Amino acid sequence: MRCLVELICMFFVASWTGVVKYHGPQPSIRPKQVFVSNHTSMIDFIILEQMTAFAVIMQKHPGWVGPLQSTILESAGCIWFNRAEAKDRETVAKNLRDHVQEADNNPLLVFPEGTCVNNHYAVMFKKGAFEPDSSVCPIAIKHIFFFCRCLLEQPKSFTKHLLQLMTSWAVVCDVWYLEPQNMRPGETPIEFAERVRDIISVPAGLKKVPWDGYLKYARPSPKHRERKQQSFAGSVLRCLEEK
């Protein structure tokens, strides 16, 4: 099963003329181990999966991707969630803790940013992957956009995105498997997540920012916008009065 999943992902990467350079030792299957990575594109999972059959925590998708998730990826032990359901967070946290305890399970891969970012920044990491009593293995990914811009831009469908990748010159990126990390005495999960984010940001050349990646799914309330507009107008008026 693991070999089949890896083979399917190899076919996908080959269809994009993928040029992927891996740095560091390939991950091994051990209990109490979680792999975390920065997240630029939906294809990051496929690029990592072709080398190791990871189980991943992933948003449930509609369309033809849904049956693919519920058949091939379900067999790899992936954990699904719905971003709109608050109760799913507790279920995912429990499934994560249970998964890392079993020695025979596929290694678990988490994208703690929770969303795709633009390949230049590293946004805040969610603390869920850093709470279980397990080692955290950082992975850094850096895409080269010169040959292909692999970001899935809305409202483009995933099917059109794959066609774009297949008709581009090449998908070029580097992947670094970094040294496993453990929580230090007195360190909180949030501090642990920030330390791992530092480790990932260095080889990938990412700038750390104090933003929550989920902000792009939310719109500010009208009252908040009105207060900001009034504050900005007041600042302009003060500047004009001073002049």
Short mmCIF file of C-alpha atoms in Angstrom, two decimals:
data_model
loop_
_atom_site.label_atom_id
_atom_site.label_comp_id
_atom_site.label_asym_id
_atom_site.label_seq_id
_atom_site.Cartn_x
_atom_site.Cartn_y
_atom_site.Cartn_z
CA MET A 1 0.00 0.00 0.00
CA ARG A 2 2.79 2.42 0.91
CA CYS A 3 4.64 1.68 -2.31
CA LEU A 4 1.46 2.17 -4.35
CA VAL A 5 0.74 5.58 -2.79
CA GLU A 6 4.34 6.67 -3.39
CA LEU A 7 4.17 5.43 -7.01
CA ILE A 8 0.97 7.36 -7.76
CA CYS A 9 2.55 10.54 -6.37
CA MET A 10 5.66 9.92 -8.48
CA PHE A 11 3.43 9.81 -11.58
CA PHE A 12 1.89 13.16 -10.61
CA VAL A 13 5.31 14.80 -10.08
CA ALA A 14 6.60 13.34 -13.37
CA SER A 15 3.56 14.77 -15.22
CA TRP A 16 4.62 18.24 -14.03
CA THR A 17 8.26 17.67 -15.10
CA GLY A 18 9.06 17.92 -11.43
CA VAL A 19 12.65 18.78 -10.48
CA VAL A 20 12.81 18.22 -6.73
CA LYS A 21 16.05 18.20 -4.77
CA TYR A 22 15.87 16.51 -1.35
CA HIS A 23 18.36 17.40 1.36
CA GLY A 24 18.99 15.32 4.48
CA PRO A 25 18.10 11.74 5.47
CA GLN A 26 14.79 10.28 4.34
CA PRO A 27 12.23 9.99 7.20
CA SER A 28 11.97 6.66 8.99
CA ILE A 29 8.86 5.08 10.51
CA ARG A 30 8.95 5.40 14.30
CA PRO A 31 6.35 5.86 17.02
CA LYS A 32 5.85 9.22 18.75
CA GLN A 33 6.98 11.24 15.75
CA VAL A 34 5.26 14.11 13.91
CA PHE A 35 6.56 15.77 10.73
CA VAL A 36 5.71 19.44 10.22
CA SER A 37 6.29 21.55 7.12
CA ASN A 38 5.66 25.03 5.78
CA HIS A 39 2.92 25.10 3.16
CA THR A 40 3.09 26.90 -0.19
CA SER A 41 0.88 24.84 -2.49
CA MET A 42 -1.58 21.96 -2.43
CA ILE A 43 1.02 19.91 -4.30
CA ASP A 44 3.44 20.05 -1.33
CA PHE A 45 1.80 16.92 0.03
CA ILE A 46 2.35 15.05 -3.26
CA ILE A 47 6.00 16.15 -3.45
CA LEU A 48 6.65 14.82 0.06
CA GLU A 49 4.47 11.74 -0.40
CA GLN A 50 6.46 10.42 -3.36
CA MET A 51 9.40 9.81 -1.02
CA THR A 52 7.53 8.65 2.10
CA ALA A 53 3.92 7.46 2.45
CA PHE A 54 2.88 10.02 5.04
CA ALA A 55 -0.50 10.14 6.73
CA VAL A 56 -1.57 13.77 6.60
CA ILE A 57 -4.09 16.00 8.36
CA MET A 58 -6.03 17.47 5.46
CA GLN A 59 -9.13 19.49 4.62
CA LYS A 60 -11.87 17.36 3.06
CA HIS A 61 -12.30 18.47 -0.58
CA PRO A 62 -15.32 18.27 -2.90
CA GLY A 63 -15.37 17.11 -6.53
CA TRP A 64 -13.21 14.32 -7.89
CA VAL A 65 -10.57 14.94 -5.19
CA GLY A 66 -13.03 13.68 -2.52
CA PRO A 67 -13.23 10.07 -3.83
CA LEU A 68 -9.45 10.10 -4.24
CA GLN A 69 -9.10 11.06 -0.58
CA SER A 70 -11.61 8.47 0.63
CA THR A 71 -9.98 5.60 -1.32
CA ILE A 72 -6.24 5.91 -1.84
CA LEU A 73 -5.38 8.40 0.91
CA GLU A 74 -7.78 6.85 3.43
CA SER A 75 -5.67 3.69 3.28
CA ALA A 76 -2.60 5.71 4.28
CA GLY A 77 -4.28 6.68 7.56
CA CYS A 78 -4.94 10.33 6.71
CA ILE A 79 -7.04 12.41 9.10
CA TRP A 80 -9.76 14.61 7.58
CA PHE A 81 -11.38 17.74 8.94
CA ASN A 82 -13.81 20.43 7.90
CA ARG A 83 -12.48 23.94 8.56
CA ALA A 84 -16.01 25.25 9.10
CA GLU A 85 -16.80 22.75 11.89
CA ALA A 86 -15.51 23.80 15.31
CA LYS A 87 -16.07 20.30 16.76
CA ASP A 88 -13.68 18.83 14.19
CA ARG A 89 -10.74 20.46 15.97
CA GLU A 90 -11.20 18.35 19.10
CA THR A 91 -11.65 15.18 17.02
CA VAL A 92 -8.54 15.91 14.97
CA ALA A 93 -6.49 16.59 18.11
CA LYS A 94 -7.55 13.24 19.60
CA ASN A 95 -6.87 11.35 16.34
CA LEU A 96 -3.45 13.00 16.12
CA ARG A 97 -2.51 11.85 19.62
CA ASP A 98 -3.76 8.31 18.94
CA HIS A 99 -1.98 8.08 15.58
CA VAL A 100 1.51 8.92 16.85
CA GLN A 101 1.31 6.25 19.57
CA GLU A 102 1.05 3.36 17.08
CA ALA A 103 4.41 2.12 15.78
CA ASP A 104 2.93 0.58 12.61
CA ASN A 105 1.13 3.72 11.43
CA ASN A 106 2.52 5.79 8.58
CA PRO A 107 4.49 8.83 9.76
CA LEU A 108 2.14 11.76 10.36
CA LEU A 109 2.60 14.95 8.35
CA VAL A 110 1.09 18.26 9.50
CA PHE A 111 1.08 21.68 7.83
CA PRO A 112 0.77 23.79 11.01
CA GLU A 113 0.21 27.06 9.14
CA GLY A 114 -3.23 25.65 8.28
CA THR A 115 -3.31 27.19 4.81
CA CYS A 116 -1.15 27.84 1.75
CA VAL A 117 1.19 30.83 1.96
CA ASN A 118 2.97 32.70 -0.85
CA ASN A 119 6.45 31.10 -0.63
CA HIS A 120 7.94 34.25 0.94
CA TYR A 121 6.54 34.23 4.49
CA ALA A 122 6.05 31.80 7.36
CA VAL A 123 2.81 32.62 9.20
CA MET A 124 1.91 31.51 12.73
CA PHE A 125 2.02 27.78 13.44
CA LYS A 126 -0.97 26.16 15.14
CA LYS A 127 0.07 24.49 18.39
CA GLY A 128 -1.86 21.21 17.91
CA ALA A 129 1.05 19.33 16.34
CA PHE A 130 3.34 20.39 19.18
CA GLU A 131 1.16 19.32 22.12
CA PRO A 132 1.52 15.49 21.99
CA ASP A 133 4.45 13.93 23.82
CA SER A 134 6.40 13.19 20.63
CA SER A 135 9.39 14.32 18.57
CA VAL A 136 8.73 16.95 15.91
CA CYS A 137 10.65 16.57 12.65
CA PRO A 138 10.75 19.84 10.66
CA ILE A 139 10.60 19.85 6.85
CA ALA A 140 11.28 23.01 4.82
CA ILE A 141 10.02 23.46 1.24
CA LYS A 142 11.07 26.25 -1.12
CA HIS A 143 9.56 26.54 -4.60
CA ILE A 144 11.27 28.28 -7.50
CA PHE A 145 8.60 30.25 -9.36
CA PHE A 146 10.79 31.03 -12.39
CA PHE A 147 9.50 28.04 -14.39
CA CYS A 148 6.03 27.66 -12.85
CA ARG A 149 3.94 29.57 -10.33
CA CYS A 150 2.45 26.64 -8.41
CA LEU A 151 0.13 28.66 -6.16
CA LEU A 152 -3.55 27.69 -6.42
CA GLU A 153 -5.14 31.10 -6.90
CA GLN A 154 -8.87 31.48 -6.30
CA PRO A 155 -11.28 30.98 -7.98
CA LYS A 156 -9.27 28.55 -10.12
CA SER A 157 -10.32 24.90 -9.64
CA PHE A 158 -7.83 22.21 -8.65
CA THR A 159 -8.36 20.52 -12.04
CA LYS A 160 -7.32 23.69 -13.91
CA HIS A 161 -4.41 24.05 -11.50
CA LEU A 162 -3.16 20.54 -12.37
CA LEU A 163 -3.49 21.27 -16.10
CA GLN A 164 -1.45 24.44 -15.59
CA LEU A 165 1.27 22.45 -13.81
CA MET A 166 1.30 19.79 -16.54
CA THR A 167 1.66 22.39 -19.31
CA SER A 168 4.30 24.48 -17.54
CA TRP A 169 8.03 24.20 -18.11
CA ALA A 170 8.75 22.48 -14.80
CA VAL A 171 7.90 22.42 -11.10
CA VAL A 172 11.18 23.14 -9.31
CA CYS A 173 11.67 23.08 -5.55
CA ASP A 174 14.00 22.11 -2.72
CA VAL A 175 13.04 20.02 0.31
CA TRP A 176 15.07 19.91 3.52
CA TYR A 177 14.59 17.15 6.13
CA LEU A 178 15.83 18.81 9.31
CA GLU A 179 16.97 17.59 12.72
CA PRO A 180 14.16 16.23 14.99
CA GLN A 181 13.22 18.50 17.89
CA ASN A 182 11.79 17.80 21.34
CA MET A 183 10.05 20.12 23.76
CA ARG A 184 12.47 21.57 26.27
CA PRO A 185 11.79 21.61 30.02
CA GLY A 186 9.50 24.51 30.87
CA GLU A 187 8.75 25.22 27.20
CA THR A 188 5.10 25.69 26.20
CA PRO A 189 3.63 24.24 22.97
CA ILE A 190 3.40 27.77 21.53
CA GLU A 191 7.08 28.46 22.27
CA PHE A 192 7.98 25.05 20.84
CA ALA A 193 6.02 25.85 17.65
CA GLU A 194 7.81 29.20 17.31
CA ARG A 195 11.21 27.54 17.71
CA VAL A 196 10.40 24.99 15.00
CA ARG A 197 9.13 27.78 12.75
CA ASP A 198 12.52 29.48 13.16
CA ILE A 199 14.28 26.25 12.14
CA ILE A 200 12.12 25.83 9.01
CA SER A 201 12.37 29.48 7.96
CA VAL A 202 16.18 29.53 7.71
CA PRO A 203 16.86 27.00 4.88
CA ALA A 204 13.70 27.98 2.99
CA GLY A 205 14.56 31.69 3.20
CA LEU A 206 11.16 32.61 4.64
CA LYS A 207 10.34 35.75 6.61
CA LYS A 208 8.50 35.09 9.87
CA VAL A 209 5.38 37.19 10.37
CA PRO A 210 2.95 37.32 13.36
CA TRP A 211 -0.13 36.62 11.24
CA ASP A 212 -2.71 33.87 11.49
CA GLY A 213 -3.08 32.17 8.10
CA TYR A 214 -6.85 31.83 8.62
CA LEU A 215 -7.23 35.60 8.34
CA LYS A 216 -7.51 35.29 4.57
CA TYR A 217 -10.75 33.31 5.03
CA ALA A 218 -12.35 36.00 7.20
CA ARG A 219 -13.55 39.49 6.45
CA PRO A 220 -13.34 42.30 9.03
CA SER A 221 -16.67 43.41 10.47
CA PRO A 222 -18.22 46.67 9.14
CA LYS A 223 -17.78 48.26 12.60
CA HIS A 224 -14.07 47.42 12.57
CA ARG A 225 -13.63 48.89 9.08
CA GLU A 226 -15.53 52.02 10.11
CA ARG A 227 -13.31 52.55 13.17
CA LYS A 228 -10.19 52.14 11.03
CA GLN A 229 -11.50 54.59 8.44
CA GLN A 230 -12.34 57.15 11.13
CA SER A 231 -8.90 56.70 12.70
CA PHE A 232 -7.21 57.16 9.32
CA ALA A 233 -9.33 60.24 8.53
CA GLY A 234 -8.45 61.71 11.92
CA SER A 235 -4.74 61.17 11.30
CA VAL A 236 -4.97 62.91 7.91
CA LEU A 237 -6.78 65.88 9.41
CA ARG A 238 -4.19 66.25 12.18
CA CYS A 239 -1.39 66.21 9.61
CA LEU A 240 -3.15 68.90 7.55
CA GLU A 241 -3.71 71.06 10.62
CA GLU A 242 -0.05 70.81 11.61
CA LYS A 243 0.97 71.95 8.14
#
